PDB file of C-alpha atoms in Angstrom:
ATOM      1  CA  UNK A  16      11.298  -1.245   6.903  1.00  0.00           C
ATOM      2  CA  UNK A  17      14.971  -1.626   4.600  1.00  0.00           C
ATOM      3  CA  UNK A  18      16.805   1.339   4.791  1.00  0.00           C
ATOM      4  CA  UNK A  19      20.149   2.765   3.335  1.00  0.00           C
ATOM      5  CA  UNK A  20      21.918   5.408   4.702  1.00  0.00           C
ATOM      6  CA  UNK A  21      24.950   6.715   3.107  1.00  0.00           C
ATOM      7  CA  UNK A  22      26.621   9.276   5.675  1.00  0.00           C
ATOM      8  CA  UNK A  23      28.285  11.191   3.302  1.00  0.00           C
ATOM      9  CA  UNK A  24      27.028  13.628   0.890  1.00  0.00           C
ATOM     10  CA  UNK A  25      29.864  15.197  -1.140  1.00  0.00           C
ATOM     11  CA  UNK A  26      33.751  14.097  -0.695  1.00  0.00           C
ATOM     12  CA  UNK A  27      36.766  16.234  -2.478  1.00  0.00           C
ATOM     13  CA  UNK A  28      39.785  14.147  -3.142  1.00  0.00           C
ATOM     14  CA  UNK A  29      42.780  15.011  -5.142  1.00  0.00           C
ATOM     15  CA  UNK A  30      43.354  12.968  -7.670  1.00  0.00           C
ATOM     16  CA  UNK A  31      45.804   9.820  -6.286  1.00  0.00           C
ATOM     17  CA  UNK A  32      44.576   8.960  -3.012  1.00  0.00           C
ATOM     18  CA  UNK A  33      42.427   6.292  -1.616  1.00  0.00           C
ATOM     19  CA  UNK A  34      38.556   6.937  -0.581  1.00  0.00           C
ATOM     20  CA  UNK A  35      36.039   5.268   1.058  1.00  0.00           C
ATOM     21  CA  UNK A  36      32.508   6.103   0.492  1.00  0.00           C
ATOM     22  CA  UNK A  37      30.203   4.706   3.229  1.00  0.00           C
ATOM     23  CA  UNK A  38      26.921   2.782   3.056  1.00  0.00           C
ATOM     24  CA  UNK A  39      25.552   1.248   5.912  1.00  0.00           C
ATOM     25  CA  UNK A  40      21.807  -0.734   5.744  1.00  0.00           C
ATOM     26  CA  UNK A  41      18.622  -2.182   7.731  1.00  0.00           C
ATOM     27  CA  UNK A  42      16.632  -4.776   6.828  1.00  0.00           C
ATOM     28  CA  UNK A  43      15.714  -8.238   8.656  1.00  0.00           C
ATOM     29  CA  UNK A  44      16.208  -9.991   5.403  1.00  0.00           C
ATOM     30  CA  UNK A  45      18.869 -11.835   3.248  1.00  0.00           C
ATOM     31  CA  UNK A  46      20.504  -8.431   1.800  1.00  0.00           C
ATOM     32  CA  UNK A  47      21.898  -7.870  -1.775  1.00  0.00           C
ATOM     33  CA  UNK A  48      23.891  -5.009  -1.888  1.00  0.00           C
ATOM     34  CA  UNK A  49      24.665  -2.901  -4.959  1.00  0.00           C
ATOM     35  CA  UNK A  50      26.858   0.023  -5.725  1.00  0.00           C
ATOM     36  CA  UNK A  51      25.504   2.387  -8.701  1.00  0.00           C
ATOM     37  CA  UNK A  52      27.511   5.484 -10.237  1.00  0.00           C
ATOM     38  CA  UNK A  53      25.654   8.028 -11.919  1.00  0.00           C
ATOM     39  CA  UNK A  54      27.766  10.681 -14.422  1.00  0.00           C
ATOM     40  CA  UNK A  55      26.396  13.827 -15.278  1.00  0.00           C
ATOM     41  CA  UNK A  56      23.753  13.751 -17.193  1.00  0.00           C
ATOM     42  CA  UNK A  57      24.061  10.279 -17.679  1.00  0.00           C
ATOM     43  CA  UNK A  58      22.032   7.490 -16.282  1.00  0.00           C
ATOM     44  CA  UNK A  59      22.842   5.294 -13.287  1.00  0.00           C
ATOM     45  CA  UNK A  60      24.730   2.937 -13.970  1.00  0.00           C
ATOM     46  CA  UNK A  61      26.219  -1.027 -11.725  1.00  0.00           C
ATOM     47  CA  UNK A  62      28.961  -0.667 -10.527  1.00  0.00           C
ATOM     48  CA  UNK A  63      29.612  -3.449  -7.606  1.00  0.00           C
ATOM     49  CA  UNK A  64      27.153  -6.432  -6.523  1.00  0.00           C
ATOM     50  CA  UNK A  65      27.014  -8.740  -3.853  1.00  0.00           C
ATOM     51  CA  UNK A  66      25.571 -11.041  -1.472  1.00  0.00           C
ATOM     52  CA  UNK A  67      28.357 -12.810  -0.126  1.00  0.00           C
ATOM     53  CA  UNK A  68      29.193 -12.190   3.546  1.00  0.00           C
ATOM     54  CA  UNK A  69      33.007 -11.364   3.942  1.00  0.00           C
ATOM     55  CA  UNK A  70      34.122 -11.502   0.426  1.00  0.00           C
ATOM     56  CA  UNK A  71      35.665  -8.681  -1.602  1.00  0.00           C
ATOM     57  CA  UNK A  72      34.081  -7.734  -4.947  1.00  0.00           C
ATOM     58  CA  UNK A  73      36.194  -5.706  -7.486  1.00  0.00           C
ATOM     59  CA  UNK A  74      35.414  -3.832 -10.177  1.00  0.00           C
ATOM     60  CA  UNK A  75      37.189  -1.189 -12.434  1.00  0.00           C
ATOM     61  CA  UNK A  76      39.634  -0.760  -9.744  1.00  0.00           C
ATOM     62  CA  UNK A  77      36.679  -0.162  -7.257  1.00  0.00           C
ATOM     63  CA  UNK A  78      36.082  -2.572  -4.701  1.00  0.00           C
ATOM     64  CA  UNK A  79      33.675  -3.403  -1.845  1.00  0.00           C
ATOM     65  CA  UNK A  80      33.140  -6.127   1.074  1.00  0.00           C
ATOM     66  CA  UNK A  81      29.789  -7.195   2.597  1.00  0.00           C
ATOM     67  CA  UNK A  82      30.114  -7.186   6.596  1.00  0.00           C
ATOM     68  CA  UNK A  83      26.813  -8.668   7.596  1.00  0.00           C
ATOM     69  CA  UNK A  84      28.101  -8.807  10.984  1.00  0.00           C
ATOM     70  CA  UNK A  85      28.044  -4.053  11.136  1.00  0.00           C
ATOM     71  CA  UNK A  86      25.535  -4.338   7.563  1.00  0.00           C
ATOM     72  CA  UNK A  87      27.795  -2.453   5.741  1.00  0.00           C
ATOM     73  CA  UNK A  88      29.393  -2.436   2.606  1.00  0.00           C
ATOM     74  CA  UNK A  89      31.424   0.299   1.827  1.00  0.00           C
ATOM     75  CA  UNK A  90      33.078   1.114  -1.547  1.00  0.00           C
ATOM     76  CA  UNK A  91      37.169   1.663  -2.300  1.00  0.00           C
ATOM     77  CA  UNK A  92      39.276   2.548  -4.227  1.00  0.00           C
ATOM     78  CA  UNK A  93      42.847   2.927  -3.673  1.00  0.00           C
ATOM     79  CA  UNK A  94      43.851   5.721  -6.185  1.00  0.00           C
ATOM     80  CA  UNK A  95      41.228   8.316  -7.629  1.00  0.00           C
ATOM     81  CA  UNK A  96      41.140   9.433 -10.774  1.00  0.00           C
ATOM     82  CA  UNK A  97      39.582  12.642 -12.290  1.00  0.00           C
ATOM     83  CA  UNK A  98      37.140  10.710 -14.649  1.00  0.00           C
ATOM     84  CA  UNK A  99      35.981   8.945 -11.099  1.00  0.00           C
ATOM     85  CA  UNK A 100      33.903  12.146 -10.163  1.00  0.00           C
ATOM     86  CA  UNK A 101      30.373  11.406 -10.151  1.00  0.00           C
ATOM     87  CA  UNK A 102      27.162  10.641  -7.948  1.00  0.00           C
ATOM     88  CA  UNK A 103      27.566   7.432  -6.370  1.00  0.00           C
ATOM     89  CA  UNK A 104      24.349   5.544  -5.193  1.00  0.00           C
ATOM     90  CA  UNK A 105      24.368   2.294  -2.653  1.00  0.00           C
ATOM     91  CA  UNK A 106      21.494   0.661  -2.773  1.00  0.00           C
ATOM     92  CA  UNK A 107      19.901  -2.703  -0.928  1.00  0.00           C
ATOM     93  CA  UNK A 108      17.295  -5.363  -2.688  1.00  0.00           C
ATOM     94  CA  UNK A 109      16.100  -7.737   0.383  1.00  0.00           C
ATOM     95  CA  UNK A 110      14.489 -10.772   0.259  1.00  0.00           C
ATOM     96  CA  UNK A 111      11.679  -8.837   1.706  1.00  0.00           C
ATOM     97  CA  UNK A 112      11.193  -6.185  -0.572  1.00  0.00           C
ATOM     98  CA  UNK A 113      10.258  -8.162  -3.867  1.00  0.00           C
ATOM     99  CA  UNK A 114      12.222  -6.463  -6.611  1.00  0.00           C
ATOM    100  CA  UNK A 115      12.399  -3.230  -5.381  1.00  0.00           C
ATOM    101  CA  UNK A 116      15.501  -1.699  -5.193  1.00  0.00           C
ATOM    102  CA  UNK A 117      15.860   0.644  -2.072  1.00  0.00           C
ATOM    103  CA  UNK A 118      18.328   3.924  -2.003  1.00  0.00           C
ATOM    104  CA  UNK A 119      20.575   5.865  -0.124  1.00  0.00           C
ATOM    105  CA  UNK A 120      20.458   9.349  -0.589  1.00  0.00           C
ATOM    106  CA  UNK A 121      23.932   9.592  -2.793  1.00  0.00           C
ATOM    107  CA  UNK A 122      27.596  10.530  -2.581  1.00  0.00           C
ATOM    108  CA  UNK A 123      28.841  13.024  -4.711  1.00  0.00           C
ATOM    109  CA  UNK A 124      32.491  12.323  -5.210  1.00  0.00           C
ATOM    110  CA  UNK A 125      35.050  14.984  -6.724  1.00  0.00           C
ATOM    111  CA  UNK A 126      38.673  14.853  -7.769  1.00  0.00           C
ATOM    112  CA  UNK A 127      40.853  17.333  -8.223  1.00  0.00           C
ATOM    113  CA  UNK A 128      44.036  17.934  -9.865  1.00  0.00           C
TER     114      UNK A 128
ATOM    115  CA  UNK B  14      26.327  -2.333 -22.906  1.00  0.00           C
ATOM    116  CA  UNK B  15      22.409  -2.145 -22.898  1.00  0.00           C
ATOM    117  CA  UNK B  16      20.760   0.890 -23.038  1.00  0.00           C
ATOM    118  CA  UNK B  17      17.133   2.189 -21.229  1.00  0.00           C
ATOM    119  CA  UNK B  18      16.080   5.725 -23.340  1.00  0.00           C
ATOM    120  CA  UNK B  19      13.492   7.999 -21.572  1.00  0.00           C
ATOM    121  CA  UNK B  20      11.620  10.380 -23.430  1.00  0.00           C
ATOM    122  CA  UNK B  21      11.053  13.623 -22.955  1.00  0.00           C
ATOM    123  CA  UNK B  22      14.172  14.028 -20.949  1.00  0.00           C
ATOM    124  CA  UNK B  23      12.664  17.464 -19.337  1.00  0.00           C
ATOM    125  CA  UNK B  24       8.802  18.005 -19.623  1.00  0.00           C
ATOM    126  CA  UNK B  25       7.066  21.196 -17.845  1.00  0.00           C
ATOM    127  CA  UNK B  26       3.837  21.212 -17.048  1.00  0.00           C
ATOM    128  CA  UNK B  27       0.829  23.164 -15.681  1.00  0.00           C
ATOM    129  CA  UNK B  28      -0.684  21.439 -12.329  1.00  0.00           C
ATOM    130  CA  UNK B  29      -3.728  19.574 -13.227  1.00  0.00           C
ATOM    131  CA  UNK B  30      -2.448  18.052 -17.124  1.00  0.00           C
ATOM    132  CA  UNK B  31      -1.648  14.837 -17.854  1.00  0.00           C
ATOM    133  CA  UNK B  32       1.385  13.760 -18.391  1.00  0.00           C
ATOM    134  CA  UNK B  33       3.190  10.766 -20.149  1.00  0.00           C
ATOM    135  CA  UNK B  34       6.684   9.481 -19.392  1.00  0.00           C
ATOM    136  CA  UNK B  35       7.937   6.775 -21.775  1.00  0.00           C
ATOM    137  CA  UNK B  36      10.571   4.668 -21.297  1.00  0.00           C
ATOM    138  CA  UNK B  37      12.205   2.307 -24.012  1.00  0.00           C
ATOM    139  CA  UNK B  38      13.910  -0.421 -22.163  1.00  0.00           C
ATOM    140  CA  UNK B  39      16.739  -3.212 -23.285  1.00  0.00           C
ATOM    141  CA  UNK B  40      14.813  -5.059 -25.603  1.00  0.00           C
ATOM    142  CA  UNK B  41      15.052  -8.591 -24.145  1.00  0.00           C
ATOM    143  CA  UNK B  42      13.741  -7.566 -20.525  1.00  0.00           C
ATOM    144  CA  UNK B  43      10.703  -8.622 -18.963  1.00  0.00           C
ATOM    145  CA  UNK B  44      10.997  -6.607 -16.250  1.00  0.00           C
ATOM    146  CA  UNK B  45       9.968  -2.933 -15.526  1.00  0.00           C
ATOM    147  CA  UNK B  46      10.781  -0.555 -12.875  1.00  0.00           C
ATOM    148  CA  UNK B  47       9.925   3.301 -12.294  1.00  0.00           C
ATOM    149  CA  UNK B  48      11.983   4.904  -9.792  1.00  0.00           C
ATOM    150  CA  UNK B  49      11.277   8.675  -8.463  1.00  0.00           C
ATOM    151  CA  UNK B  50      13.881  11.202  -7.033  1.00  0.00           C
ATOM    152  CA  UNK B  51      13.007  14.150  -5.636  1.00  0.00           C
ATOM    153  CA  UNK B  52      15.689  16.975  -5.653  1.00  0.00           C
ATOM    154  CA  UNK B  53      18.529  16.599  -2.701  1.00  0.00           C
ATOM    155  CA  UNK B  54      16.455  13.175  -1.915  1.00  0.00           C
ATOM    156  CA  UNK B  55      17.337  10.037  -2.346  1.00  0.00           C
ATOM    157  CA  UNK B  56      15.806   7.915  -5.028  1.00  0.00           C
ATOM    158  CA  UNK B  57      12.412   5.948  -4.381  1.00  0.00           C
ATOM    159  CA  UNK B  58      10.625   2.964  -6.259  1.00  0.00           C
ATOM    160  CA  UNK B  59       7.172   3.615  -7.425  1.00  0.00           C
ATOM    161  CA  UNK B  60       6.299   0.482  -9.481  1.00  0.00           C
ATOM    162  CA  UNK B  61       7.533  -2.752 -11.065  1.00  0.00           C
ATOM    163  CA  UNK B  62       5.765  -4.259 -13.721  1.00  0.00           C
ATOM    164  CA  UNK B  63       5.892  -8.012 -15.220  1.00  0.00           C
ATOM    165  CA  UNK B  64       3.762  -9.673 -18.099  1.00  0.00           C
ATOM    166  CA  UNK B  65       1.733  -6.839 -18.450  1.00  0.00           C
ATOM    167  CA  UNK B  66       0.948  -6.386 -14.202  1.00  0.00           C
ATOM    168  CA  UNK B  67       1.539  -4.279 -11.720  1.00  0.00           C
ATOM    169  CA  UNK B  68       3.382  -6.516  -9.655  1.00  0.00           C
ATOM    170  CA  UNK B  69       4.651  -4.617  -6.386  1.00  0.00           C
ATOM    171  CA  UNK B  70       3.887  -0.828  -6.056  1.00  0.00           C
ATOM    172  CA  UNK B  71       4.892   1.720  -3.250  1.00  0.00           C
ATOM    173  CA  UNK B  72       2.193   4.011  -0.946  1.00  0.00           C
ATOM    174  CA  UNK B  73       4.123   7.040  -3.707  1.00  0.00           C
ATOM    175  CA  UNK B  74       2.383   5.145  -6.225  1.00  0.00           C
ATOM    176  CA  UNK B  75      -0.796   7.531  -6.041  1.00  0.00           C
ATOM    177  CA  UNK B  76      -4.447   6.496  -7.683  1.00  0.00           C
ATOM    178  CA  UNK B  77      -3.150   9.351 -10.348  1.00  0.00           C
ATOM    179  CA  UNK B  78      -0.406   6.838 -11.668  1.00  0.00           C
ATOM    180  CA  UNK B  79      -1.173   4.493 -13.635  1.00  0.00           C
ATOM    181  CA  UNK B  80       1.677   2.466 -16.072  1.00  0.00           C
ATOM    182  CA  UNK B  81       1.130   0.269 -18.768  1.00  0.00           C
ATOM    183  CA  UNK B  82       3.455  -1.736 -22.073  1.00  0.00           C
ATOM    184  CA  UNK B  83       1.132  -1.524 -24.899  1.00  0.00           C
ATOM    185  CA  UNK B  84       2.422  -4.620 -27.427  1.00  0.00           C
ATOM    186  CA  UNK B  85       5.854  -4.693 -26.185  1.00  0.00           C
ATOM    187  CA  UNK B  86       6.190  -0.896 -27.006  1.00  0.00           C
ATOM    188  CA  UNK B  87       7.230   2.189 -24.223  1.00  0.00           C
ATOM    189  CA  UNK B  88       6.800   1.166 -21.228  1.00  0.00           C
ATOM    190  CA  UNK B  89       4.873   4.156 -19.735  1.00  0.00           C
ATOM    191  CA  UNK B  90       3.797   5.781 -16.593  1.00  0.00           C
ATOM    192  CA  UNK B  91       1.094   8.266 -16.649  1.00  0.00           C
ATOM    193  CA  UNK B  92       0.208  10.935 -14.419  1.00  0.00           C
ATOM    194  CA  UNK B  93      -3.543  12.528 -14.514  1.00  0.00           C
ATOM    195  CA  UNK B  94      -4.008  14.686 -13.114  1.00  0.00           C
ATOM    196  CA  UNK B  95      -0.158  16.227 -12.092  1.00  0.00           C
ATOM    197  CA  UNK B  96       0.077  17.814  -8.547  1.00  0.00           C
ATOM    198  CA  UNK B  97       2.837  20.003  -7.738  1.00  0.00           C
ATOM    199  CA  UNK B  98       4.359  17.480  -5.482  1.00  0.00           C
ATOM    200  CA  UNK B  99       4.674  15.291  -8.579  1.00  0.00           C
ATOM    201  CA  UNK B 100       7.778  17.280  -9.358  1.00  0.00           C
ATOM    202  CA  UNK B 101      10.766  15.470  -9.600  1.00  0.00           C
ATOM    203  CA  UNK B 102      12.955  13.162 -11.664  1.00  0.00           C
ATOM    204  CA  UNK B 103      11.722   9.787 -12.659  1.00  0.00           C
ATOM    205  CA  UNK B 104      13.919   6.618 -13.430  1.00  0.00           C
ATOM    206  CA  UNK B 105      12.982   4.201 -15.815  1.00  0.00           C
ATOM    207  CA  UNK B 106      14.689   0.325 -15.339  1.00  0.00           C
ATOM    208  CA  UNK B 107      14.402  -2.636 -16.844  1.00  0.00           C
ATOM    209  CA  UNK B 108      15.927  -6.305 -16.114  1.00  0.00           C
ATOM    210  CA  UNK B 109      16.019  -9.739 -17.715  1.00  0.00           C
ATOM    211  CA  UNK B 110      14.219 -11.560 -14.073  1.00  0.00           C
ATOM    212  CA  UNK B 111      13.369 -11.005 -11.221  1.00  0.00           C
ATOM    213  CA  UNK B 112      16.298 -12.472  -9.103  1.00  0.00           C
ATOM    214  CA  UNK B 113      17.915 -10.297  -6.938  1.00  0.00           C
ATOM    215  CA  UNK B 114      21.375 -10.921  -8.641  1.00  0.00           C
ATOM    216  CA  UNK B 115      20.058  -9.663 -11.820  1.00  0.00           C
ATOM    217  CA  UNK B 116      21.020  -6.121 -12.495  1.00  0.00           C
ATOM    218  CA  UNK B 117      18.396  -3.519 -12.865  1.00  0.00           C
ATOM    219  CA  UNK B 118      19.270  -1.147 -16.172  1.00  0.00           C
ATOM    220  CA  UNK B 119      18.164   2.202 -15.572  1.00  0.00           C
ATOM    221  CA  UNK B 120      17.467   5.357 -17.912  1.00  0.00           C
ATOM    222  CA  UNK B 121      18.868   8.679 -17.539  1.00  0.00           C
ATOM    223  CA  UNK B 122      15.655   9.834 -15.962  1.00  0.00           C
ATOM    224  CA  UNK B 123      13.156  12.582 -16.898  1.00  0.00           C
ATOM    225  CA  UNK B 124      12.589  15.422 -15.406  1.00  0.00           C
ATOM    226  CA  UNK B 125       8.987  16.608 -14.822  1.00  0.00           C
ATOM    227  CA  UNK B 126       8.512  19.921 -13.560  1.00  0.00           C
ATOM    228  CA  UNK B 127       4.634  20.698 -12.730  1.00  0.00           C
ATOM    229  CA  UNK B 128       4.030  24.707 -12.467  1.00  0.00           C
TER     230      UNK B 128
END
């Protein structure tokens, strides 16, 4: 069945530098790919979108790329900042799978001073 | 932007109760989505729900659950009876259609902790 697997489950940055937070899928379908960040106690929210092979999608500085060629699409952004810390979800919604949404497990992401 | 509430946000329980999540989503959605997330796991869909049907449901989706939109009110999922395996944090979402492209509001989630 669709999978997600996000290989990472907690990155420390200081606050500045570039990071890359993996996310990697299955599926034998047409894949839409979606990047959701979660703040404490807050709920999930859309972050990045897309369905286009090879085409860079930006959003509040963050940024992501479908590769349907490796079925990845990892998110970036070049310089972290301390209100960036928060649980960051990747998630896939294939042709196959209706409207379901399917997960990967989560990155927590933490900046530092 | 648009807002999905879930109430209770934490609800204990004794093994064997019922219990009633609600979940007020945007108010122009048609559709409706319950996600569970068990702690350290990632999150899993249970149900979506369109024109008052269960359109696509998951094997978590037990004979206990049941959800329902009573006149365009809380869009509910009920538990009866609870198990303790039922513990964990469920995800309300809502979104305008069904495409894929659409983005799926979610909730902050409920916590349901069955003793």
């Amino acid at each position: 069945g669709d999978s997600v697997t996000q290989t990472e489950g907690l990155v420390t940055l200081t606050k500045g530098l570039p990071v890359m937070l993996n996310c990697t899928y299955q599926t034998t379908y047409s894949p839409f790919l979606f990047w959701y960040v979660q703040h404490l106690n807050e709920a999930p929210k859309l972050l990045l979108k897309s369905s286009t092979d090879n085409k860079r999608t930006e959003h509040q500085g963050f940024y992501a790329t479908l590769h349907k060629s490796s079925s990845s699409f990892h998110l970036q952004k070049s310089s972290v900042q301390l209100s960036d810390s928060a649980l960051y979800f990747c998630a896939l919604r294939a042709t196959s799978s209706g409207q379901k949404l399917v997960f990967g497990q989560g990155t927590i992401l933490k900046v530092y001073l | 932007g648009p807002k999905v509430l879930q109430i209770p946000s934490h609800q204990i329980i004794d093994m064997g109760q019922m219990v009633t999540l609600n979940c007020d989503p945007v108010s122009n959605h048609l559709y409706f989505y319950w996600y569970k997330q068990i702690l350290g796991q990632q999150m899993e869909f249970l149900v979506n729900f369109y024109n008052g049907k269960v359109m696509e449901k998951s094997k978590l989706f037990k004979d206990q659950f049941s959800v329902e939109r009573p006149d365009g009110s809380y869009f509910t999922l009920k538990i009866q009876p609870t198990a303790l395996e039922d513990s964990a944090v469920y995800f309300c979402a809502s979104s305008s259609t069904g495409r894929s492209s659409y983005e799926q509001y979610f909730g902050p989630g409920t916590r349901l902790t069955v003793l």
